[in-house]
Structure formats: C-alpha cells, structure tokens
Coordinates of C-alpha atoms and ligand atoms in Angstrom, one line a residue:
M10 CA -11.4 84.9 35.3
P11 CA -8.4 82.8 34.6
G12 CA -7.9 83.2 30.8
V13 CA -4.5 84.3 29.5
C14 CA -3.6 85.0 25.9
V15 CA -0.3 84.9 24.0
I16 CA -0.4 87.1 20.9
G17 CA 2.4 87.8 18.4
L18 CA 2.7 91.6 17.9
Q19 CA 4.7 91.6 14.6
W20 CA 4.4 89.6 11.4
G21 CA 4.5 86.2 13.0
D22 CA 7.3 83.9 14.3
E23 CA 7.8 85.9 17.5
A24 CA 8.5 82.6 19.4
K25 CA 4.9 82.3 20.6
G26 CA 5.4 78.5 20.8
K27 CA 8.2 78.9 23.3
V28 CA 6.3 81.3 25.4
V29 CA 3.1 79.2 25.4
D30 CA 5.2 76.1 26.4
L31 CA 6.7 78.0 29.3
L32 CA 3.3 79.3 30.5
T33 CA 1.6 75.9 30.1
Q34 CA 2.8 74.8 33.5
Q35 CA 0.3 77.1 35.1
H36 CA -2.6 76.1 32.9
Q37 CA -4.9 73.2 32.5
V38 CA -6.1 73.9 29.0
V39 CA -4.3 75.4 26.0
V40 CA -6.3 76.6 22.9
R41 CA -5.5 77.4 19.3
Y42 CA -8.4 79.4 18.0
Q43 CA -7.5 80.9 14.5
G44 CA -5.3 80.2 11.6
G45 CA -4.3 76.7 10.6
A46 CA -1.2 74.8 9.4
N47 CA 0.2 78.1 8.1
A48 CA 1.5 78.4 11.7
G49 CA 4.8 76.8 12.7
H50 CA 5.4 77.0 16.4
T51 CA 8.7 75.7 17.7
V52 CA 9.2 74.3 21.2
V53 CA 12.6 73.2 22.4
A54 CA 12.3 70.9 25.4
D55 CA 15.0 68.8 27.0
G56 CA 17.2 69.3 24.0
Q57 CA 14.5 68.1 21.6
T58 CA 12.9 70.3 19.0
Y59 CA 9.2 70.1 18.2
K60 CA 7.5 72.0 15.4
L61 CA 3.8 72.3 15.9
S62 CA 1.4 73.6 13.3
L63 CA -2.2 72.8 14.4
I64 CA -1.8 71.2 17.8
P65 CA -1.3 73.7 20.7
S66 CA 2.2 74.1 22.0
G67 CA 0.9 73.0 25.4
I68 CA 0.8 69.4 24.2
L69 CA 4.3 68.6 25.6
H70 CA 3.0 68.9 29.2
P71 CA 1.3 65.7 30.2
G72 CA -2.1 66.3 31.9
V73 CA -2.9 69.5 29.9
T74 CA -5.9 69.4 27.6
C75 CA -5.3 70.9 24.2
V76 CA -8.1 72.4 22.2
I77 CA -8.4 73.3 18.5
A78 CA -11.3 75.6 18.6
T79 CA -13.9 76.8 16.1
G80 CA -12.0 79.5 14.4
V81 CA -9.2 77.2 13.2
V82 CA -9.2 75.9 9.6
I83 CA -8.2 72.2 9.7
D84 CA -6.4 70.2 7.1
P85 CA -7.1 66.6 8.4
A86 CA -4.1 65.1 6.7
V87 CA -1.8 67.6 8.4
L88 CA -3.5 67.2 11.8
L89 CA -3.4 63.4 11.7
A90 CA 0.3 63.4 10.6
E91 CA 1.1 65.8 13.5
I92 CA -0.7 63.5 16.0
E93 CA 1.2 60.5 14.6
Q94 CA 4.6 62.2 14.8
L95 CA 4.0 63.3 18.4
Q96 CA 2.9 59.8 19.4
Q97 CA 5.9 58.4 17.8
R98 CA 8.1 60.7 19.9
G99 CA 6.3 59.5 23.1
V100 CA 3.9 62.4 23.5
E101 CA 0.5 61.1 24.4
V102 CA -2.2 62.9 22.4
A103 CA -5.2 60.5 22.7
G104 CA -7.6 61.7 25.4
R105 CA -5.8 65.1 25.6
L106 CA -6.9 66.8 22.3
L107 CA -10.3 68.2 21.4
V108 CA -11.1 69.4 17.9
S109 CA -14.1 71.6 17.4
D110 CA -17.0 70.2 15.4
R111 CA -17.6 73.8 14.2
A112 CA -14.1 74.2 12.7
H113 CA -13.9 74.4 8.9
V114 CA -12.1 71.8 6.9
I115 CA -9.4 72.3 4.3
F116 CA -9.7 70.3 1.1
P117 CA -7.3 69.7 -1.8
W118 CA -9.2 72.4 -3.9
H119 CA -8.3 75.0 -1.3
I120 CA -4.6 74.2 -1.7
E121 CA -5.0 74.3 -5.5
E122 CA -6.7 77.7 -5.2
D123 CA -3.9 78.9 -3.0
R124 CA -1.4 77.7 -5.5
I125 CA -3.2 79.3 -8.4
F126 CA -3.9 82.7 -6.8
G127 CA -1.7 83.0 -3.7
Q128 CA 1.6 83.5 -5.4
R129 CA 0.2 85.9 -8.1
A130 CA 1.1 89.5 -7.9
L131 CA -1.8 91.7 -6.7
D132 CA -2.8 94.8 -8.6
E133 CA -0.5 97.0 -6.6
G134 CA 2.5 94.8 -7.5
E135 CA 3.8 92.3 -5.0
A136 CA 2.3 88.8 -4.3
I137 CA 1.1 88.0 -0.8
G138 CA 3.3 85.0 -0.9
T139 CA 1.1 82.7 1.2
T140 CA 2.2 79.5 2.8
L141 CA 0.2 77.5 0.2
R142 CA -1.7 75.7 3.0
G143 CA -5.1 76.5 1.6
I144 CA -5.9 78.9 4.5
G145 CA -7.3 81.9 2.6
P146 CA -9.5 79.8 0.2
C147 CA -10.9 77.8 3.2
Y148 CA -11.8 81.0 5.1
R149 CA -13.3 82.4 1.9
D150 CA -15.6 79.4 1.6
K151 CA -16.5 79.7 5.2
V152 CA -17.7 83.3 4.8
G153 CA -19.2 82.4 1.4
R154 CA -21.0 79.4 2.9
Y155 CA -22.0 77.5 -0.2
F156 CA -18.9 75.3 -0.5
A157 CA -18.0 75.2 3.2
I158 CA -17.7 71.9 5.0
R159 CA -17.1 71.8 8.8
V160 CA -15.6 69.0 10.9
G161 CA -19.1 68.1 12.2
D162 CA -20.3 67.7 8.6
L163 CA -17.6 65.1 7.9
L164 CA -19.1 62.9 10.5
R165 CA -22.6 62.9 8.9
S166 CA -24.0 60.2 6.6
D167 CA -24.3 62.6 3.6
A168 CA -20.6 63.7 3.9
E169 CA -19.3 61.9 0.8
E170 CA -22.1 63.1 -1.4
R171 CA -21.6 66.7 -0.3
I172 CA -17.8 66.5 -0.9
R173 CA -18.4 65.1 -4.4
R174 CA -20.8 67.9 -5.2
V175 CA -18.4 70.6 -4.0
A176 CA -15.5 69.0 -5.9
E177 CA -17.6 69.2 -9.1
E178 CA -18.3 72.9 -8.6
K179 CA -14.6 73.5 -7.8
N180 CA -13.4 71.6 -10.8
R181 CA -15.7 73.8 -13.0
A182 CA -14.5 77.0 -11.5
L183 CA -10.8 76.1 -11.4
R184 CA -10.8 74.8 -15.0
A185 CA -12.3 78.1 -16.2
R186 CA -9.8 80.1 -14.3
A187 CA -6.5 78.1 -14.7
G188 CA -7.0 75.9 -17.8
D189 CA -4.0 73.7 -18.3
Q190 CA -2.4 74.9 -15.1
F191 CA -5.0 72.8 -13.2
Q192 CA -5.2 69.1 -12.8
E193 CA -8.8 67.9 -12.3
L194 CA -9.7 66.8 -8.8
D195 CA -11.1 63.4 -8.3
G196 CA -14.2 64.1 -6.1
R197 CA -14.9 60.4 -5.5
R198 CA -11.4 59.7 -4.3
I199 CA -11.3 62.8 -2.1
A200 CA -14.7 61.9 -0.6
Q201 CA -13.4 58.4 0.3
Q202 CA -10.2 59.8 1.7
Y203 CA -12.0 62.3 3.9
R204 CA -14.3 59.5 5.2
Q205 CA -11.2 57.8 6.5
Y206 CA -9.9 61.0 8.0
A207 CA -13.3 61.5 9.7
E208 CA -13.1 58.0 11.2
Q209 CA -9.6 58.7 12.5
L210 CA -10.5 62.2 13.9
A211 CA -13.9 61.2 15.4
P212 CA -12.5 60.4 18.9
Y213 CA -11.2 64.0 19.1
V214 CA -14.2 65.8 17.9
A215 CA -16.2 67.8 20.5
D216 CA -18.2 70.9 21.1
T217 CA -15.1 72.9 22.2
T218 CA -17.1 76.1 23.0
E219 CA -19.1 74.2 25.6
F220 CA -15.9 72.6 26.9
L221 CA -14.1 75.9 27.3
L222 CA -17.0 77.8 28.8
S223 CA -17.5 75.0 31.4
A224 CA -13.7 74.9 32.1
L225 CA -13.7 78.7 32.7
E226 CA -16.8 78.6 34.8
Q227 CA -15.1 76.0 37.0
Q228 CA -12.1 78.4 37.4
Q229 CA -9.8 76.3 35.3
H230 CA -6.8 78.2 33.9
V231 CA -7.0 78.4 30.1
L232 CA -4.2 79.6 27.9
F233 CA -5.0 81.0 24.4
E234 CA -2.3 80.5 21.8
G235 CA -2.4 83.1 19.0
A236 CA -1.0 82.1 15.6
Q237 CA 0.6 84.5 13.1
G238 CA 1.1 88.0 14.4
A239 CA -1.2 91.0 14.8
L240 CA 0.2 92.8 11.8
L241 CA -1.1 89.9 9.7
D242 CA -4.7 90.4 11.1
V243 CA -7.1 90.4 8.1
D244 CA -9.0 93.4 9.5
H245 CA -6.3 95.3 11.4
G246 CA -3.0 94.3 9.7
T247 CA -1.2 95.4 6.6
F248 CA -4.0 94.5 4.3
P249 CA -4.0 92.9 1.7
Y250 CA -0.6 91.4 2.8
V251 CA -2.1 89.6 5.7
T252 CA -3.5 86.2 6.6
S253 CA -7.2 85.5 6.4
S254 CA -8.0 85.4 10.2
N255 CA -8.1 87.8 13.1
S256 CA -4.6 87.1 14.4
S257 CA -4.4 90.1 16.8
G258 CA -5.9 89.9 20.3
L259 CA -9.2 90.8 18.8
G260 CA -9.7 87.3 17.4
V261 CA -9.6 85.4 20.6
S262 CA -13.3 85.6 21.5
S263 CA -14.7 84.9 18.0
G264 CA -12.3 82.1 17.3
S265 CA -12.7 80.3 20.6
G266 CA -16.3 81.1 21.6
V267 CA -15.1 82.5 24.9
P268 CA -16.3 86.1 25.7
G269 CA -13.7 88.8 26.5
R270 CA -14.8 88.9 30.2
Y271 CA -12.9 85.7 30.8
I272 CA -9.6 87.1 29.5
Q273 CA -7.6 88.1 32.5
R274 CA -4.3 88.9 30.8
V275 CA -2.8 89.4 27.4
I276 CA 0.9 88.8 26.8
G277 CA 2.3 90.4 23.6
V278 CA 5.3 88.6 22.2
V279 CA 7.8 90.6 20.2
K280 CA 11.2 89.7 18.7
A281 CA 13.9 92.1 19.8
Y282 CA 14.0 93.1 16.0
T283 CA 11.4 92.4 13.2
T284 CA 11.0 89.7 10.6
R285 CA 8.5 89.1 7.9
V286 CA 7.9 86.2 5.5
G287 CA 6.1 86.8 2.2
G288 CA 5.2 90.1 0.5
G289 CA 4.1 93.4 1.8
P290 CA 5.4 96.7 3.3
F291 CA 8.1 96.5 6.0
P292 CA 9.5 100.0 6.7
T293 CA 12.4 98.9 8.9
E294 CA 13.6 96.1 6.6
Q295 CA 17.4 95.9 6.3
D296 CA 18.2 94.4 3.0
N297 CA 22.0 94.6 3.8
A298 CA 24.7 93.3 6.2
I299 CA 22.5 94.0 9.2
G300 CA 19.6 92.0 7.8
E301 CA 22.1 89.2 7.0
H302 CA 23.5 89.3 10.6
L303 CA 19.9 88.9 12.0
R304 CA 19.0 86.1 9.5
R305 CA 22.2 84.2 10.2
R306 CA 22.3 84.6 14.0
G307 CA 18.5 84.2 14.4
N308 CA 18.3 81.3 11.9
E309 CA 15.5 83.3 10.2
Y310 CA 14.1 80.7 7.8
G311 CA 10.4 79.9 7.8
T312 CA 9.3 77.0 10.0
V313 CA 6.6 76.0 7.5
T314 CA 8.0 76.9 4.1
R315 CA 11.8 77.3 4.9
R316 CA 11.7 80.7 3.0
P317 CA 14.4 83.1 4.2
R318 CA 12.6 85.6 6.5
R319 CA 13.0 89.3 5.7
C320 CA 14.8 91.0 8.7
G321 CA 15.0 94.5 10.1
W322 CA 15.0 96.8 13.1
F323 CA 12.4 96.8 15.8
D324 CA 9.4 98.9 14.8
A325 CA 7.9 100.5 17.9
V326 CA 5.2 102.3 15.9
A327 CA 3.9 99.0 14.7
A328 CA 4.3 97.2 18.0
R329 CA 2.6 100.0 19.9
Y330 CA -0.4 99.8 17.6
T331 CA -0.7 96.0 17.8
A332 CA -0.2 96.1 21.6
R333 CA -3.1 98.5 21.9
I334 CA -5.5 96.7 19.6
S335 CA -4.6 93.4 21.3
G336 CA -5.2 94.7 24.8
V337 CA -1.7 93.7 25.8
D338 CA -0.7 93.9 29.5
H339 CA 2.9 92.6 29.3
L340 CA 5.6 92.1 26.7
A341 CA 7.7 89.0 26.2
V342 CA 10.8 90.0 24.3
T343 CA 12.4 87.1 22.5
L344 CA 15.6 86.5 20.5
L345 CA 17.5 89.2 22.4
D346 CA 20.7 87.2 22.0
V347 CA 20.5 87.6 18.2
L348 CA 21.4 91.3 18.6
S349 CA 24.8 90.6 20.2
G350 CA 27.7 91.8 18.2
L351 CA 26.0 94.7 16.4
P352 CA 27.8 98.0 17.1
E353 CA 24.6 100.0 17.4
L354 CA 20.9 99.3 17.4
K355 CA 18.1 101.2 15.9
V356 CA 14.4 101.4 17.0
C357 CA 11.8 103.0 14.8
T358 CA 9.9 105.7 16.7
A359 CA 7.9 107.4 13.9
Y360 CA 7.5 107.4 10.2
R361 CA 8.0 110.1 7.7
I362 CA 5.4 109.8 4.9
G363 CA 5.8 112.6 2.3
Q364 CA 6.0 115.8 4.3
R365 CA 4.4 114.5 7.4
Q366 CA 5.9 112.7 10.4
V367 CA 3.4 110.3 12.0
S368 CA 3.6 108.1 15.1
S369 CA 0.4 106.2 14.4
F370 CA 0.3 103.2 12.2
P371 CA -1.0 103.9 8.7
S372 CA -4.2 102.0 7.6
H373 CA -3.2 101.8 3.9
A374 CA -0.4 99.5 2.7
Q375 CA 0.7 102.0 0.2
D376 CA 1.3 104.7 2.9
L377 CA 3.3 102.1 4.9
E378 CA 5.3 101.3 1.7
Q379 CA 6.3 104.9 1.4
A380 CA 7.0 105.3 5.1
E381 CA 10.6 106.3 6.0
P382 CA 11.5 105.2 9.5
V383 CA 12.6 107.8 12.1
Y384 CA 15.1 106.0 14.3
E385 CA 16.3 106.2 17.9
T386 CA 19.9 104.8 18.0
L387 CA 21.2 102.9 21.0
P388 CA 24.6 101.4 21.7
G389 CA 24.9 97.6 21.1
W390 CA 26.7 95.0 23.2
Q391 CA 29.3 92.5 22.1
E392 CA 28.8 89.8 24.7
D393 CA 27.1 86.5 24.1
I394 CA 24.1 86.7 26.4
S395 CA 22.6 83.3 25.7
Q396 CA 23.8 81.9 29.0
V397 CA 22.5 84.9 31.1
R398 CA 19.7 83.9 33.5
Q399 CA 19.0 87.1 35.5
I400 CA 18.0 90.4 34.0
E401 CA 20.6 92.2 36.2
D402 CA 23.4 90.1 34.7
L403 CA 22.6 91.4 31.2
P404 CA 25.0 94.0 29.8
Q405 CA 23.8 97.5 30.6
A406 CA 23.3 98.2 26.9
A407 CA 20.9 95.2 26.7
R408 CA 18.9 96.4 29.7
D409 CA 18.8 99.9 28.2
Y410 CA 17.5 98.4 25.0
L411 CA 14.7 96.6 26.8
D412 CA 13.8 99.7 28.7
C413 CA 13.6 101.6 25.3
L414 CA 11.3 99.0 23.8
S415 CA 9.1 99.0 26.9
R416 CA 8.9 102.8 26.9
L417 CA 8.1 103.1 23.2
V418 CA 5.5 100.3 23.1
G419 CA 4.0 101.5 26.4
R420 CA 4.0 98.1 28.2
P421 CA 6.3 96.6 30.8
V422 CA 8.6 93.8 29.7
K423 CA 8.0 90.7 31.9
L424 CA 9.8 87.9 30.1
V425 CA 13.0 88.0 28.1
S426 CA 14.3 85.1 26.0
V427 CA 17.9 84.6 25.0
G428 CA 17.8 81.3 23.2
P429 CA 15.3 78.6 22.0
D430 CA 15.5 76.4 25.1
R431 CA 13.1 76.6 28.0
C432 CA 15.9 77.4 30.3
Q433 CA 17.1 80.4 28.2
T434 CA 14.4 82.6 29.7
M435 CA 14.4 85.4 32.3
F436 CA 11.4 86.8 34.2
V437 CA 11.5 90.4 35.2
P438 CA 11.0 90.6 38.9
A439 CA 7.7 92.3 39.9
A440 CA 7.9 95.8 41.1
S441 CA 5.9 96.4 44.3
G442 CA 2.2 96.2 43.6
D443 CA 2.9 94.8 40.2
Q444 CA 2.0 91.2 39.3
L445 CA 4.5 88.7 38.0
L446 CA 3.8 87.2 34.7
V447 CA 4.8 83.8 35.9
G448 CA 3.8 82.9 39.4
G449 CA 0.8 81.6 41.3
D450 CA -1.4 84.4 40.1
V451 CA -1.7 83.5 36.4
Ligands
LIG2 P1 6.3 81.1 16.5 O1 5.7 80.9 15.2 O2 5.9 82.5 17.0 O3 6.1 80.1 17.6 O4 7.9 81.2 16.3 P2 8.8 80.2 15.4 O5 8.9 78.9 16.1 O6 8.2 80.1 14.0 O7 10.1 80.9 15.3 C1 10.9 81.2 16.4 C2 12.3 80.6 16.3 O8 13.2 81.2 17.2 C3 12.3 79.1 16.6 O9 13.2 78.4 15.8 C4 12.7 79.1 18.0 O10 13.3 77.8 18.4 C5 13.7 80.2 18.1 N1 13.8 80.9 19.4 C6 12.8 81.1 20.3 N2 13.3 82.0 21.2 C7 14.5 82.3 20.9 C8 15.5 83.1 21.5 O11 15.3 83.8 22.5 N3 16.7 83.2 20.8 C9 17.0 82.5 19.7 N4 18.2 82.6 19.2 N5 16.1 81.7 19.1 C10 14.9 81.6 19.7
LIG3 P1 3.2 81.7 13.0 O1 2.0 81.2 13.7 C1 4.9 84.1 9.7 C2 2.2 84.9 6.3 C3 2.6 84.3 5.0 C4 2.1 85.3 4.0 C5 0.7 85.7 4.7 C6 -0.5 85.0 4.2 O2 4.3 80.6 12.8 O3 3.8 82.9 13.5 P2 -1.4 82.5 4.5 O4 -0.8 81.1 4.1 O5 -1.7 82.6 5.9 O6 -2.6 82.9 3.6 O7 -0.2 83.5 4.2 O8 0.9 85.4 6.1 N1 2.1 83.9 7.4 C7 3.0 83.8 8.4 N2 4.2 84.4 8.6 N3 4.4 83.2 10.7 C8 3.2 82.6 10.5 O9 2.7 81.9 11.5 C9 2.5 82.9 9.3 N4 1.3 82.4 8.9 C10 1.1 83.1 7.7 O10 4.0 84.2 4.9 O11 2.9 86.4 4.0
LIG4 MG1 6.3 80.4 13.2

C-alpha cells in the first residue's frame, strides 16, 4: 500500500513544498487534493526558487505525474499562468499533469465575494483575513450545489449558458449585499473567457480518481501533498479562523478519492517555531523582539499575499493534537536554522484557561484566545547551523530541542531542515527495527 502523505501540522507554510520535492524522487505520482491557489509552496532546486500554488511540488522531477484531484478548487486563470511560467522556465508540464473533471471551478464572483466578506470582522471581532483567492465562496457553492460549476461542466456544450445564468444570480445577490462597493459582473464576457480556459485545460482533464486507484492497485508510489495546515482544517481547526477545506490528514481520502487503506505513512511537517497569517487565536505569539527575530531570520512574509506572518514559540499542545488527528507517523522539523542566536527557547506544553490547566487542544476559538501558554524553557544555541548536514554535527542544544519536540508531540523526528535548499536537509538515521523516512521502503 504505497501511499505517503505530507501534512502541515500548524497554520500553514511549514515548508511542505520543500519536503514534497525531496520525497518525490521515491514516487511516481504526486497529488494535491484540497485547497486551491491560497497555497504557496516554495521549492528551491539548483539555486532556483519555484513558487507553486495549484500544481503539485513534484512537478520539478521529470517523469513524475502530477495530479490536481477532486477536492481542489481551481481558478483556471491561475492554473494556466502557472503552467505557462513553469514551461517558460524549462519545466515540462504537458503530458505530466492531470486535472480532475470533478474539481470545482473558481469564478470572478467568488473572488468578489471573498473581497466583500473575507476581510470583514466576524461577530467575535477579528477578520479571518483570507487570501482573497475565492476559496471559501467556491467551497460554499460546492456544498450549496445550485451555483456550482465543475471542471467537467466547463467542457460541455451548455457551459456558456450555465455560466451566464449563475452570473446573473450572483450579480443580483452581490448588488443587494454590497451596493456601490460592487462592480457588476459581465456574464457574457466571463462565459467566453471560461470557454477559452476550457479549451486550454481540456488536454489535462481526466477522471483522476480512476487514475489514482489504478496507479495504487498497480503498486505505484503516490505522494499526497497537503495544503495549508491542520490547524486551518474547517472541521478540526481553530474555527472560524480556518480555511474552507479539510487540511489535516483527515482530508486526504475525501479530496483525492483514495480510501485510507492505501495510505501507508503520514509525515507531519512542523516549523521549529510557529507562524500564522491572517486572524485568529495564536497562544504562543510573540509580538515582540523574539517574533521580530523569527520573522527576519525566517523571512516570514506570506508566499501568496506577502503579508508579514505572525510568529511565536513552538506550540506542542497544538502540534500533538494535529499529529493525532492526522495519523502522523513521523515529524519533519523545518526552519531549525532560524532559531540560531536566541539565548533561550520556549516550547508550550499546556495552556492555562481561567483556573484550569489543560493539555488538550480547546475546541472553541474563544477558549484558545484566553489560553495562557505554560512553557518548558530550553537553552538556545548561537552557531549558524545552515551548513550542518548530519544530525550528530548539530550543537547539543539543537539536538536537545529536537528531542523535546519529539517527546512532547509524541512522534519521532525523521527529517530536519536547516535552509530552503534541497541539500540543507538531514535525515535521522533509523534506530534498529525502525524504518527510515527516505530509503527504498517508502
Ligand atoms: P509551504 O506552504 O508549507 O510549502 O511553505 P512556504 O513555501 O509557504 O514557506 C516556507 C518558506 O521557508 C519558503 O520560503 C522556503 O523556501 C523556506 N524554507 C524551507 N525550509 C527552510 C529551512 O529549513 N530554513 C529556512 N531558513 N527556510 C526554509
Ligand atoms: P500553504 O499551503 C498559510 C489562511 C489565510 C487565512 C485563512 C483562510 O501555503 O501552507 P482562505 O483564503 O483559505 O479562505 O484563508 O487561511 N491560509 C493560509 N495560511 N498558508 C497557507 O497555505 C494558507 N492558505 C490559507 O491566511 O487566515
Ligand atoms: Mg505556503
């Protein structure tokens, strides 16, 4: 059962793109199965930086098939631009990319709806602060069904008529809601535009569920690339400050069409600290010189929106929760180099909420908002570790820090990243009887 998943265990941007790129060499197929162009996955290969938003991070490896599966919401303009940019840089996409005919399509009205509602404060106060990519509105239409249009619909003869009809409905609703704030959508123009998109995308469109099931039945190795992080999962994250898909390990099957029995291993990716973009509770946030150190050294600015990311200490209560719901086997700890130079490091081991001390993750955002972190403090290290290539060559304090994360999250660390480049990676040697993350067995 050769399916491996890479899941972010925090609020996104854990360097999933780098980990997927590294693991791609042992896989024949790489799959995105939820989210959309709200994701920004960075791969640094041979000194070149690639930022991927819809296309799986495996695309840089020739010979690997990349799949955008059913659970992804697709903005055709973004996808076509991404294909074009990759081809211009010499990455062959034609014949290597499959796009699900069941995936839902993002239209200009979804982006308008995101603009009108997504930045507005919720009743409780803060705005979600979405990426404005139309993600939430498209998923809402999918669940609501009446206004939903899938990739397969775009290829049918009645597509233009259907798009015009939905545009009329959306104009009516948005005008009533936003008045002057809203510029009428030209349904006819959009329909023509999407017909062109459909023609350009047609060669990539396939029944990806059938493709993936056949690949797995033939023992091909399939790598599932999560987008966002498990704390942004719409059902299990810090609701309502979440994205609109199941971004924890729980979303792999529904998004890809592949049952759990094919998933052999789940790798949870965590930064050595925590970041968050957008609104919502963040108990270990450091809105001070420490946060500034992390943002500067980690270059913590959003890949998609360039917003400064909020930065703070590692939250082991949150990561333990997301590792458990995601069925994580191993941890990949990234951006460890960013912690160099801090005199001491803190890791959150529990929360104090009112009079209570809890070590489980609260289900309500307001409880999390009030949570005071209880910290374990560890010594820091001063050395630059970005050139270290063996775990045993790391400063003792860095090794102790990794041991602490592993103990508190309850999973072994198998991969450590100390810089963006492929080569800035260490694999933890397997203990006897233990399986290596990277090796012939994945
Ligand atoms: P993703 O969305 O999970 O794929 O992560 P992003 O690409 O949005 O953000 C991760 C950022 O950290 C990117 O700019 C990477 O190039 C960079 N990066 C990845 N691993 C490391 C690392 O170990 N150290 C440092 N300093 N940067 C890293
Ligand atoms: P990757 O895959 C970090 C956040 C947004 C916002 C919330 C909802 O690169 O890790 P949305 O546009 O999805 O409705 O926004 O989710 N968000 C991310 N934060 N990394 C991401 O993706 C994100 N995708 C969405 O900032 O708070
Ligand atoms: Mg990102």
